Short mmCIF file of C-alpha atoms and ligand atoms in Angstrom, two decimals:
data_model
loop_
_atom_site.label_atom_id
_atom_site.label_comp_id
_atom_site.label_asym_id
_atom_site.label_seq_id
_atom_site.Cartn_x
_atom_site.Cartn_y
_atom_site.Cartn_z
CA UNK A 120 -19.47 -0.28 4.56
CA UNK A 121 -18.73 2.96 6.46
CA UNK A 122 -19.13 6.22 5.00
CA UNK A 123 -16.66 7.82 3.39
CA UNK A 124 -17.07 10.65 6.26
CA UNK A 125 -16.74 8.37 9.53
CA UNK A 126 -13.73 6.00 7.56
CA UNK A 127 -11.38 9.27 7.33
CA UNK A 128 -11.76 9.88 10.89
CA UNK A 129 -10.73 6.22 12.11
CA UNK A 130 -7.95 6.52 9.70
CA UNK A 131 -6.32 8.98 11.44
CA UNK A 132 -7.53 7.54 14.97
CA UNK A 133 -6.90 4.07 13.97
CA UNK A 134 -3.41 4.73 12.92
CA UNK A 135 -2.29 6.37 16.69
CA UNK A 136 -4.39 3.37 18.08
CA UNK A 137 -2.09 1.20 17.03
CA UNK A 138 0.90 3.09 17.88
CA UNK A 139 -0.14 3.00 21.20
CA UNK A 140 -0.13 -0.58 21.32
CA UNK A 141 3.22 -0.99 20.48
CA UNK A 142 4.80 1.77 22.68
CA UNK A 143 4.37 -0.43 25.40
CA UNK A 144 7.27 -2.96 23.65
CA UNK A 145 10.09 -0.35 22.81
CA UNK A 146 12.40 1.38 24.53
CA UNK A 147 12.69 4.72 22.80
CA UNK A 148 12.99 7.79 24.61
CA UNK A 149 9.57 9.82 25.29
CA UNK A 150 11.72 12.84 22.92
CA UNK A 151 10.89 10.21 19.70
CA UNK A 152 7.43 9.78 20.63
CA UNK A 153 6.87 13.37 21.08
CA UNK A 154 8.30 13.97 17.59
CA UNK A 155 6.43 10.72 15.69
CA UNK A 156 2.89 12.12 17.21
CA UNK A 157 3.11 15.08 14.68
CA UNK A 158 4.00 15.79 11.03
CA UNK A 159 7.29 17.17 9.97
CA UNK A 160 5.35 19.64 7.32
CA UNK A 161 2.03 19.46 6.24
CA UNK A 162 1.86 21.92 3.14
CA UNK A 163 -1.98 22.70 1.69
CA UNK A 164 -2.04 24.56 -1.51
CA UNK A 165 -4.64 25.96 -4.09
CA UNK A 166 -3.90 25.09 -8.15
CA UNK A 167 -5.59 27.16 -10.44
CA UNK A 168 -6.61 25.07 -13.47
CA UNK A 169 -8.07 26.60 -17.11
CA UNK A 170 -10.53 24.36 -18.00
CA UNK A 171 -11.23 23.25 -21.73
CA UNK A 172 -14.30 25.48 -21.98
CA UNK A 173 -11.98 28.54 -20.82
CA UNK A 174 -13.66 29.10 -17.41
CA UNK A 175 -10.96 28.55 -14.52
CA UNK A 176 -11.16 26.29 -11.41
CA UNK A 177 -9.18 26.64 -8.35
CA UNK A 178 -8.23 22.88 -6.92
CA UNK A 179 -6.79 21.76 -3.43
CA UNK A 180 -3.77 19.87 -3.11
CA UNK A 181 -1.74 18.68 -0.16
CA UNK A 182 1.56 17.75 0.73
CA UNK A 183 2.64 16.31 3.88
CA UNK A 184 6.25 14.44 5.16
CA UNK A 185 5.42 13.57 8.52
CA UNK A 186 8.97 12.31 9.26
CA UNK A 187 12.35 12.29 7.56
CA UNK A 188 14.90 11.20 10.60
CA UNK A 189 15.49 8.14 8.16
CA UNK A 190 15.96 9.46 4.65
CA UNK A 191 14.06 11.42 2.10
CA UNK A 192 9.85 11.58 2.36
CA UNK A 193 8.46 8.93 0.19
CA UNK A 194 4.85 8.47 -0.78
CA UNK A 195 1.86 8.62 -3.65
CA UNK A 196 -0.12 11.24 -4.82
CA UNK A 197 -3.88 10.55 -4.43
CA UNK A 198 -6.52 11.97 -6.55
CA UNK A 199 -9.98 11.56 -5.25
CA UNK A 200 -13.08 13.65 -3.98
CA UNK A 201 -12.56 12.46 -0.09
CA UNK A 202 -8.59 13.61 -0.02
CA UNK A 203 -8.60 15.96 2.83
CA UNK A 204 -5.57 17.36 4.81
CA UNK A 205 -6.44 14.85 7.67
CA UNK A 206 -6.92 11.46 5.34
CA UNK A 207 -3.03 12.78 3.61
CA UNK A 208 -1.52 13.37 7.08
CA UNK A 209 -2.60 9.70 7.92
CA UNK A 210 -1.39 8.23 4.93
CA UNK A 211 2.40 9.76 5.39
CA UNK A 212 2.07 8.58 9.17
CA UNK A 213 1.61 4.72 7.49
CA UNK A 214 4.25 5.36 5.08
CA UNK A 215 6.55 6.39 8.05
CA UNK A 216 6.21 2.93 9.52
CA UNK A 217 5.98 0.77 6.06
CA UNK A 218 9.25 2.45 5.47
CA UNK A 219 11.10 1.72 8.66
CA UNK A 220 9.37 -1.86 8.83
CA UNK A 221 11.50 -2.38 5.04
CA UNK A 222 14.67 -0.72 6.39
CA UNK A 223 14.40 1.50 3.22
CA UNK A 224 16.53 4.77 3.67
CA UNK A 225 13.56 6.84 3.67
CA UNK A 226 11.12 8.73 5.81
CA UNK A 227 7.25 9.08 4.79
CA UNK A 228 4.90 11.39 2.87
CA UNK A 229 1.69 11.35 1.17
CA UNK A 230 0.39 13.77 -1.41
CA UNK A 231 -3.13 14.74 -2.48
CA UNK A 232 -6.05 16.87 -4.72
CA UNK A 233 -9.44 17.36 -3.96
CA UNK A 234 -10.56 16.23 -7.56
CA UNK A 235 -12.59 13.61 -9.46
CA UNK A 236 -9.97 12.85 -11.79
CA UNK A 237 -13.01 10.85 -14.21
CA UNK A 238 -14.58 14.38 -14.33
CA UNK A 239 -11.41 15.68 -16.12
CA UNK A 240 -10.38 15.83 -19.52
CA UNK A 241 -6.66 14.12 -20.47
CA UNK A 242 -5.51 18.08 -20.85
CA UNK A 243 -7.27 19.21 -17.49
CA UNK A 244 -5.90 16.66 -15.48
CA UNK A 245 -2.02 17.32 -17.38
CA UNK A 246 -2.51 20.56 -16.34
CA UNK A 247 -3.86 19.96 -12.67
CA UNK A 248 -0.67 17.62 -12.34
CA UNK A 249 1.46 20.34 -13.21
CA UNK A 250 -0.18 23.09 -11.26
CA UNK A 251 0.31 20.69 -8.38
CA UNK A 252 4.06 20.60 -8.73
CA UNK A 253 4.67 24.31 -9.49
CA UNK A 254 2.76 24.61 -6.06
CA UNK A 255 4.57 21.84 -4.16
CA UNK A 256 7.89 22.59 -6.10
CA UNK A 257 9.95 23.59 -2.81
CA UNK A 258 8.53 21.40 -0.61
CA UNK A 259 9.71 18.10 -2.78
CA UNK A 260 13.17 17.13 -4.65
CA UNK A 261 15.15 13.87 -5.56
CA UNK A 262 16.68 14.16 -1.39
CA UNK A 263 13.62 16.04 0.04
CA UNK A 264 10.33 13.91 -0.63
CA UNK A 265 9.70 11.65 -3.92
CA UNK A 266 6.42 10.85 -5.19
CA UNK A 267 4.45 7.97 -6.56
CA UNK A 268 1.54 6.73 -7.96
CA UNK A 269 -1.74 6.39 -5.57
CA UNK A 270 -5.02 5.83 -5.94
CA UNK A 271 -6.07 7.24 -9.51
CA UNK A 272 -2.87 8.17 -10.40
CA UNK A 273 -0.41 6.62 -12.88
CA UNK A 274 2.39 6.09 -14.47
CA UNK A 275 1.43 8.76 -16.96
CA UNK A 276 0.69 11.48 -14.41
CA UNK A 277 3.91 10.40 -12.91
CA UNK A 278 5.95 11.23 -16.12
CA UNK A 279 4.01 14.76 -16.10
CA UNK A 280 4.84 15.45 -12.35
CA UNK A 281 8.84 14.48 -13.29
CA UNK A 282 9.00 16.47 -16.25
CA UNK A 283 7.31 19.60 -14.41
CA UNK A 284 9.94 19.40 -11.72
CA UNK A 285 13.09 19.31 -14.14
CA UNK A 286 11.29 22.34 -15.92
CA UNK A 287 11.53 23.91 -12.51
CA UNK A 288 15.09 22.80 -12.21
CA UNK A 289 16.51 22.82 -15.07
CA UNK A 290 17.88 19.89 -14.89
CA UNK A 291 16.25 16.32 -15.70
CA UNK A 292 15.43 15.21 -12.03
CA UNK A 293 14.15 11.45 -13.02
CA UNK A 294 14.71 10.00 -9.47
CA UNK A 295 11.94 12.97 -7.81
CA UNK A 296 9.17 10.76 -8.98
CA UNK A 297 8.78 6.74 -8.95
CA UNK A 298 6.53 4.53 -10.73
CA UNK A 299 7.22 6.33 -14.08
CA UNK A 300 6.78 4.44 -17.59
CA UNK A 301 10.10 2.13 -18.36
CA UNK A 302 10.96 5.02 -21.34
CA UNK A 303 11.07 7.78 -18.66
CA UNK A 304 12.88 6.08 -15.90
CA UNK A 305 10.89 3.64 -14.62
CA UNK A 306 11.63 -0.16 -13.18
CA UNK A 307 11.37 -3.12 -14.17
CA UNK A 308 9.06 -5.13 -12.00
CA UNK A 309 7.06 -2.34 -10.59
CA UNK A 310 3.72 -2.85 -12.16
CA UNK A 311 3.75 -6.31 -10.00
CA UNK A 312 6.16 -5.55 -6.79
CA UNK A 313 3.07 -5.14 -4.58
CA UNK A 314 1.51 -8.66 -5.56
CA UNK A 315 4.64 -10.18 -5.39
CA UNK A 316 5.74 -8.68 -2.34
CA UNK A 317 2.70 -10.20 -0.67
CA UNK A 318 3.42 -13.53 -2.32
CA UNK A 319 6.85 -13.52 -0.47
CA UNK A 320 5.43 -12.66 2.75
CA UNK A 321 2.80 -15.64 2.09
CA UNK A 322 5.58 -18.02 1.17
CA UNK A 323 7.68 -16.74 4.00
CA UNK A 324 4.66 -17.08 6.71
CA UNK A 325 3.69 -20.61 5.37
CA UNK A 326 6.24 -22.61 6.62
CA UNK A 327 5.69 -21.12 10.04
CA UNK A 328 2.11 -21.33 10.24
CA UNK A 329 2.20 -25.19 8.27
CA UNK A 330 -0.30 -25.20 5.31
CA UNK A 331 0.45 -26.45 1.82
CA UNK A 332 -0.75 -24.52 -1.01
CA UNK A 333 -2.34 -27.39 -2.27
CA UNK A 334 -4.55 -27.84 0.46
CA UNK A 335 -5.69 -23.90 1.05
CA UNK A 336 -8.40 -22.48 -0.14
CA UNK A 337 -8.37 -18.35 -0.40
CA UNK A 338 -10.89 -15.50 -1.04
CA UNK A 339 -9.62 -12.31 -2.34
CA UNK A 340 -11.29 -9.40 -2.98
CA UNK A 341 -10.44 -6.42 -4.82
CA UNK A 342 -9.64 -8.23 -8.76
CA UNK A 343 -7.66 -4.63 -9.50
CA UNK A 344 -3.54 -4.83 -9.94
CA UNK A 345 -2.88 -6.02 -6.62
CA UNK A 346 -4.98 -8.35 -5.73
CA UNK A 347 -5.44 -9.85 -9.64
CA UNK A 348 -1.91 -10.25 -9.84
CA UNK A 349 -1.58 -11.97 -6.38
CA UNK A 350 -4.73 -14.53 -7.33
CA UNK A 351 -2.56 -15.65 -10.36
CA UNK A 352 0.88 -15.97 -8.04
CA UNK A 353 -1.18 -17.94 -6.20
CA UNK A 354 -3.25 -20.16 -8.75
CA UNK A 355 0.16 -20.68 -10.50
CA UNK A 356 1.56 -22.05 -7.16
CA UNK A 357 -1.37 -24.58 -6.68
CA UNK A 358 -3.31 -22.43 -4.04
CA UNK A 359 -7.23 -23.11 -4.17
CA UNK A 360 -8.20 -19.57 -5.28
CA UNK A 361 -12.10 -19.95 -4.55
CA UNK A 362 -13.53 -16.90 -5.00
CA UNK A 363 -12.52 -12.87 -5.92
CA UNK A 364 -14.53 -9.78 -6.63
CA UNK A 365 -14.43 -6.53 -7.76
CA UNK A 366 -16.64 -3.21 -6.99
CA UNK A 367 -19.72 -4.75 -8.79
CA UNK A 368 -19.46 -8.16 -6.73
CA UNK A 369 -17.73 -11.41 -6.43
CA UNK A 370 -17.60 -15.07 -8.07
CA UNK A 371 -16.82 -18.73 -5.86
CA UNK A 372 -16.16 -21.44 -7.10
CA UNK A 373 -15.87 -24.44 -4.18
CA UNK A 374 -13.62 -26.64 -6.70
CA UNK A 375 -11.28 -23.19 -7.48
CA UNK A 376 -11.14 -20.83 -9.86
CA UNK A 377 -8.88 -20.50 -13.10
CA UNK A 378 -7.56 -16.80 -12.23
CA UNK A 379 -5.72 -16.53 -15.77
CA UNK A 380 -8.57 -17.12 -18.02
CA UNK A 381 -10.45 -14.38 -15.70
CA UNK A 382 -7.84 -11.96 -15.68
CA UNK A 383 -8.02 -12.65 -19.74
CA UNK A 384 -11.50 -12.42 -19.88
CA UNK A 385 -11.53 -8.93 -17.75
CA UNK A 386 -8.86 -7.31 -19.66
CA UNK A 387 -11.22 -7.90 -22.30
CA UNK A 388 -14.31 -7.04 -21.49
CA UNK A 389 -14.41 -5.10 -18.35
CA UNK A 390 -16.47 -8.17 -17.14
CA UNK A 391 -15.70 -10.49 -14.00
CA UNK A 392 -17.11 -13.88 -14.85
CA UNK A 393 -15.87 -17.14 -13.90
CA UNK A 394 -14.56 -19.00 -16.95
CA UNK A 395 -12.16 -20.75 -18.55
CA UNK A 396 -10.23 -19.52 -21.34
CA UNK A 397 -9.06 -22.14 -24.39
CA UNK A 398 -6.74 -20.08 -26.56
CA UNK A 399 -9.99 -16.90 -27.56
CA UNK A 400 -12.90 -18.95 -26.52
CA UNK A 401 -13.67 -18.56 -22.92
CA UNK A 402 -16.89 -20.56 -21.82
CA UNK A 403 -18.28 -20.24 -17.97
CA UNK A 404 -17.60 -22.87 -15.42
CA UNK A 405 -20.02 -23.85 -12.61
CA UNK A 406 -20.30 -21.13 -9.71
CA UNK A 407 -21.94 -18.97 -7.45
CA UNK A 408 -22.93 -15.02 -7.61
CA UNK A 409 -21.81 -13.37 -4.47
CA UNK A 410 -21.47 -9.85 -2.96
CA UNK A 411 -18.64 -8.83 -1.27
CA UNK A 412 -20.00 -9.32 2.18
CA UNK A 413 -20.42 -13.10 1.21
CA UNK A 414 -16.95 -12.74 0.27
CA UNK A 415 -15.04 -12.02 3.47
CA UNK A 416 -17.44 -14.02 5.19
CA UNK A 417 -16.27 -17.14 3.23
CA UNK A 418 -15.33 -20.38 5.02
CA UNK A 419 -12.17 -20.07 3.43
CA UNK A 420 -8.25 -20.73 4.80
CA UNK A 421 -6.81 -17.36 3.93
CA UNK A 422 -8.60 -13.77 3.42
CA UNK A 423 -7.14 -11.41 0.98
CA UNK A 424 -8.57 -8.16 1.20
CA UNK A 425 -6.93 -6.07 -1.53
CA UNK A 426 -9.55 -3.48 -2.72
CA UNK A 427 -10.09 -0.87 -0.44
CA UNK A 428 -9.98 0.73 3.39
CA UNK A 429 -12.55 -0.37 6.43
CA UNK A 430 -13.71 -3.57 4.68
CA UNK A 431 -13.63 -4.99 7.94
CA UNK A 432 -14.85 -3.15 11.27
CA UNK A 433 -16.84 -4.27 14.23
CA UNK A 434 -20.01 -5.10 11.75
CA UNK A 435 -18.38 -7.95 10.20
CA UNK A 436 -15.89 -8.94 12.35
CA UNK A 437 -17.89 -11.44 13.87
CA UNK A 438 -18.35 -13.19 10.51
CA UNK A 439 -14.79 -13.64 9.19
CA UNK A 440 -14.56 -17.73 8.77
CA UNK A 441 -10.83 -17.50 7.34
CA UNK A 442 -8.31 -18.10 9.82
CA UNK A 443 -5.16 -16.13 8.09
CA UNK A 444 -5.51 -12.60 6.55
CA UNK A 445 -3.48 -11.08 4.42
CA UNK A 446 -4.04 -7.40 4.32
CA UNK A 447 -3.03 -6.01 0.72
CA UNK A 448 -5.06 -3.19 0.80
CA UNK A 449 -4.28 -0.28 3.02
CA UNK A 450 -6.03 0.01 6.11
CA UNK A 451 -8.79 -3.20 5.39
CA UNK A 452 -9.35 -3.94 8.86
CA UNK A 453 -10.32 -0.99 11.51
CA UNK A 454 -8.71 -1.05 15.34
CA UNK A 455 -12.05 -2.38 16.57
CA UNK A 456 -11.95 -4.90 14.38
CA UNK A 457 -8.52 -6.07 15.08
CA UNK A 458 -9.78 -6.95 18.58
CA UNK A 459 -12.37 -9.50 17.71
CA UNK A 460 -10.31 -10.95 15.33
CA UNK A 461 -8.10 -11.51 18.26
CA UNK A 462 -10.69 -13.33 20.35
CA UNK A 463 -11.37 -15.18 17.22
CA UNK A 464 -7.63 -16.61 17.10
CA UNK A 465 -7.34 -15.31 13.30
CA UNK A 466 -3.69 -14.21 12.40
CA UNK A 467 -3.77 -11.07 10.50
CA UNK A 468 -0.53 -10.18 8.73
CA UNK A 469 -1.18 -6.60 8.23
CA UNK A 470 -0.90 -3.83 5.43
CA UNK A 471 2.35 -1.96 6.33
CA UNK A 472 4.37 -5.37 5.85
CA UNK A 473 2.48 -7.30 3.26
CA UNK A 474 1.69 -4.42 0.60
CA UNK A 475 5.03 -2.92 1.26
CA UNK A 476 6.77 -4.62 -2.16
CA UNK A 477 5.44 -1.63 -4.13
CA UNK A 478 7.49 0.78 -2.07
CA UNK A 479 10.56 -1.48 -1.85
CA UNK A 480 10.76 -1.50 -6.01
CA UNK A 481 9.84 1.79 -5.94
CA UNK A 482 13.32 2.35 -4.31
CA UNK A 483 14.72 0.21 -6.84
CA UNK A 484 13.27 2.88 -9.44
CA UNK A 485 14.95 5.87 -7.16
CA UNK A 486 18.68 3.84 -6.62
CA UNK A 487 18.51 3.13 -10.39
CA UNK A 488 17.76 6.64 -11.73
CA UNK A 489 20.16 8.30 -9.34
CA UNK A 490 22.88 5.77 -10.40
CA UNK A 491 21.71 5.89 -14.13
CA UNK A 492 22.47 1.91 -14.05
CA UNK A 493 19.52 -0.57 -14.58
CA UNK A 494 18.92 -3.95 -13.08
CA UNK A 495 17.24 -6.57 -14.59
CA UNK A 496 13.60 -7.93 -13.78
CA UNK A 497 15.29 -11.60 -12.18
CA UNK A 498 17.37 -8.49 -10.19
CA UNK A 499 14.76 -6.84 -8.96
CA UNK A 500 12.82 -9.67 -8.06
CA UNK A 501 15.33 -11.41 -6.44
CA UNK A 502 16.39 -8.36 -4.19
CA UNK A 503 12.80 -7.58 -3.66
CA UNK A 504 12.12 -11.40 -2.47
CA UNK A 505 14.80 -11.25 -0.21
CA UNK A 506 14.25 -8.10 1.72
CA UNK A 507 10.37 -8.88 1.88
CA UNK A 508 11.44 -13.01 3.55
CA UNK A 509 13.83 -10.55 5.97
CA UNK A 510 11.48 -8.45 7.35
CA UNK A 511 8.21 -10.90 7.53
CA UNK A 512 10.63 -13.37 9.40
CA UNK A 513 11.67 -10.29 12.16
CA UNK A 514 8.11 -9.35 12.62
CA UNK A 515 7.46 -13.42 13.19
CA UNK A 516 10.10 -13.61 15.71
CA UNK A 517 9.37 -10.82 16.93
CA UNK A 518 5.57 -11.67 17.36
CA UNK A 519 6.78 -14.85 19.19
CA UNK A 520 9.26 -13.80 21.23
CA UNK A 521 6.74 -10.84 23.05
CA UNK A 522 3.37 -13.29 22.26
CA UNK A 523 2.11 -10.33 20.43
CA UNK A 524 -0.19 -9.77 17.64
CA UNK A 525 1.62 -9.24 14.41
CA UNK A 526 0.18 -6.35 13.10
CA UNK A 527 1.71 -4.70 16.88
CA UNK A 528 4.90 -6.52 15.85
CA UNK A 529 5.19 -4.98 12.80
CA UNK A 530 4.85 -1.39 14.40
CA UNK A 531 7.06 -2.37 17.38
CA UNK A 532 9.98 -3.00 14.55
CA UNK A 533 9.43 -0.20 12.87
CA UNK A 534 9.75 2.22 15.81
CA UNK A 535 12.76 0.72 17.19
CA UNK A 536 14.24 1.59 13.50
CA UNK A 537 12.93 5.17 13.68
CA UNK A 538 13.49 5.37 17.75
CA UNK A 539 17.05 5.14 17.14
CA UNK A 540 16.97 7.10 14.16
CA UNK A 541 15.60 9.99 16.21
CA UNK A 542 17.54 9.02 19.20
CA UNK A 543 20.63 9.28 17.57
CA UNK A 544 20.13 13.32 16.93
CA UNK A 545 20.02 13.29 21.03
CA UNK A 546 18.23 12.75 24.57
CA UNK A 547 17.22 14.17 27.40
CA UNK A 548 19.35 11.64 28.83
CA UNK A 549 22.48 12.92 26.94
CA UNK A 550 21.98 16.81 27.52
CA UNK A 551 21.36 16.15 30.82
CA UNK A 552 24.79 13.80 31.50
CA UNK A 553 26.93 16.68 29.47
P1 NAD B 888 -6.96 -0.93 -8.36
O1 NAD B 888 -7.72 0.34 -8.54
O2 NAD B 888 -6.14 -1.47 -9.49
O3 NAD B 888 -7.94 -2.12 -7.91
C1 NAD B 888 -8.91 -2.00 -6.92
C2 NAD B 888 -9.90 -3.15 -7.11
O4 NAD B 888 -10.81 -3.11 -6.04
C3 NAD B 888 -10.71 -3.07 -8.39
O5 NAD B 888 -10.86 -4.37 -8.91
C4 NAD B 888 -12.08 -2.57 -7.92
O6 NAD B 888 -13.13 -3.00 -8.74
C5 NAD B 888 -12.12 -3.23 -6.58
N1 NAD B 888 -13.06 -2.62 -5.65
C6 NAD B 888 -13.38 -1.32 -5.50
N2 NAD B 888 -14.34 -1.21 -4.56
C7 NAD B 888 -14.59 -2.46 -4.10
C8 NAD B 888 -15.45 -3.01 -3.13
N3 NAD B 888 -16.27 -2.24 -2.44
N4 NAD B 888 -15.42 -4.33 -2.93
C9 NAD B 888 -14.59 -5.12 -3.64
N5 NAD B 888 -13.77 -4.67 -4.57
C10 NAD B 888 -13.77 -3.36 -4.80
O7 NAD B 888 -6.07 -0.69 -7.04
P2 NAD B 888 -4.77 -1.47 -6.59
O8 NAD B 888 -3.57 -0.73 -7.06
O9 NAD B 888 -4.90 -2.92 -6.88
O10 NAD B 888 -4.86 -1.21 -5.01
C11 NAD B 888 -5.73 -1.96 -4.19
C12 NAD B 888 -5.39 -1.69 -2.73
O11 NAD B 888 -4.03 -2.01 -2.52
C13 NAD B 888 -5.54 -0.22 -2.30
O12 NAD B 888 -5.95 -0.19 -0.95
C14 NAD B 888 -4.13 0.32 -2.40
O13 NAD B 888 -3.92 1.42 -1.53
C15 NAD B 888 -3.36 -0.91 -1.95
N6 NAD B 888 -1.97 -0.85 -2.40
C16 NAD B 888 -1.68 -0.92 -3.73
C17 NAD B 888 -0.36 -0.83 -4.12
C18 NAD B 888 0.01 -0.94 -5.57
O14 NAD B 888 1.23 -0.87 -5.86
N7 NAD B 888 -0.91 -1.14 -6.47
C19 NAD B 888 0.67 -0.68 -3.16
C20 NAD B 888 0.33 -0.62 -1.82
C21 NAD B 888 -1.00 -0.70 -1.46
#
């Protein structure tokens, strides 16, 4: 694996890379790619935090909407040691496109602190979540840029973050923050969108690329709320789920793997082990130990990398056996990478289309609070399915009809969304005709 160091650089780089790609397939005016190569607002701020023992400790946060031609900024709020101004500016770009890709009415953002959040007491890290919305308190708003959860953040910090901002208000301003428990606002459905978001794209792509469940094997790794929830879609749908892992390592299992009793048994005990649950009793079925590497070099049908960035980069590439990947994490597979895979003849379906269901319901969350009327979970699954077949089938056809990859298909739909979006406010063209 890279270091943390050299993988926020080829975020950022990776990101234009493949923006790049896709130019050459749009017609948008060179005004829309001037204003998509930079951030709207990138907004760093310090938050001054008393600490349980009374000392004080200054934090630093970011906030960045890098474009809002299409609606409102929407994106998490990460907490982790690495979050830099560069790693949230990249993050908003991908939200920009995942946005546009879903035709959801907004534009993208990403949010940030500098913090080890398992350093923290349950008060310090209230108190760090507020701090960070007094400080971002003009720069965000219910038609300005909405938050979510990110990486170690949840739906508890969310509730904190909404309730600071109606302090600020004065008002109760539900719809500024999604992925908030049910009994503050939150939807149905959203603890699973992302998982079954990819399902639908999986579904969707099946047909097209002619495998039956019942005769594909898949590998995912990551075991965490994406990808565990995905391994049971699929179990329950008669895939061959072979082998998963989490941080400490992976388990396969040639003759598959019952993902229920292991979700059961993990829930439990904080312990991946592959078993088989009767009613308490869960005893272990034959497998093998592996480590991750083994993992995504598995002679498997379809790769499911859902745990975390640059799992696969010019290192491994070479290795990968599975001949469909479906990228649930963000940002799995590195530009470099994405070339030999090419040569290789794998289709990779990539992260801005096949993780997107967690955005998608988190608009559910926004439309419901703002119209204080609340769907059902069939609802939101239903709409959710439908818009994630939509898209995945456009980014096919659009794939086939330019014999492009379709992780450059994805992008090339996404900017003719935003081209006309920006296109619309004017042109060189149409100055220069008046
Ligand atoms: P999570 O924290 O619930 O799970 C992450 C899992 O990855 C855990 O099981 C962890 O043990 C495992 N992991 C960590 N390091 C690993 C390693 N080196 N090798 C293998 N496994 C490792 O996170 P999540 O919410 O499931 O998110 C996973 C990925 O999906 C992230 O990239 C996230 O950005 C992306 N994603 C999640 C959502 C969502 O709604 N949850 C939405 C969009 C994208």
């Amino acid at each position: 694996m890279q270091n943390k160091d050299e993988s926020r650089t080829s975020l950022l780089s990776d990101a234009s890379k493949r923006l790049e790609r896709a130019l050459k397939y749009v017609k948008i005016s060179s005004d829309a790619i001037a204003r998509l190569q930079h951030p709207k607002t990138s907004l760093s701020v310090s938050i001054p935090v008393r600490m349980d023992d009374g000392s004080l400790k200054v934090f630093s946060g970011y906030r960045v909407r890098y474009d809002d031609t299409r609606g409102a900024g929407k994106g998490g709020v990460r907490y982790h040691p690495h979050v830099s101004l560069d790693e949230v500016q990249s993050l908003a770009f991908w939200m920009t496109f995942k946005c546009a890709l879903l035709d959801l009415p907004f534009g993208g953002a990403k949010g940030g602190i500098t913090v080890d959040p398992k350093e923290l007491s349950k008060a310090e890290l209230e108190r760090l979540s507020r701090g960070y919305v007094d400080a971002i308190a003009d720069a965000i708003g219910i038609d300005t840029d909405i938050l979510a959860p990110d990486v170690y953040t949840n739906a508890t910090i969310m509730g904190w973050m909404m309730d600071q901002y109606s302090i600020i208000q004065r008002k109760l301003c539900r719809g500024v923050v999604t992925g908030k428990h049910l009994s503050l606002g939150g939807s149905k459905g959203r603890d699973t969108a992302t998982a079954m978001g990819a399902f639908t794209v999986i579904q969707t792509m099946l047909h097209k690329i002619k495998l039956i469940p019942q005769n594909t094997t898949v590998a995912v790794q990551g075991f965490g709320n994406a990808g565990s929830t995905l391994a049971g879609l699929l179990d329950k749908a008669g895939y061959k789920v072979v082998a998963v892992s989490d941080s400490k390592g992976g388990i396969y299992a040639p003759q598959g793997l019952d993902i229920a009793s292991i979700r059961k048994h993990k829930n439990q005990s904080r312990e991946m082990k592959a078993v088989y649950c009767h009613d308490t009793v869960c005893s272990i079925v034959e497998h093998e130990v592996i480590t991750n590497q083994e993992l995504l070099a598995l002679d498997v049908d379809v790769l499911i990398p859902a745990a975390l960035e640059n799992q696969i980069t010019q290192n491994n590439a070479a290795d990968i056996k599975a001949k469909y990947i479906f990228e649930v994490a963000n940002g799995p597979i590195n530009s470099d990478a994405d070339r030999i895979l090419a040569e290789k003849d794998v289709y990779v379906f990539p992260d801005i289309l096949v993780n997107a269901g967690g955005v998608t319901v988190s608009y559910f969350e926004w439309v419901q609070n703002r119209s204080g009327w609340y769907w059902t979970l069939e609802e939101i699954n239903q709409r959710l399915q439908e818009k994630m077949q939509i898209e995945a089938q456009q980014t096919w056809k659009i794939a086939q009809d330019l014999t492009i990859d379709i992780r450059t298909a994805a992008y090339v739909h996404a900017l003719n969304r935003l081209g006309e979006a920006l296109d619309a406010k004017g042109t060189r063209e149409q100055f220069v005709h008046n």
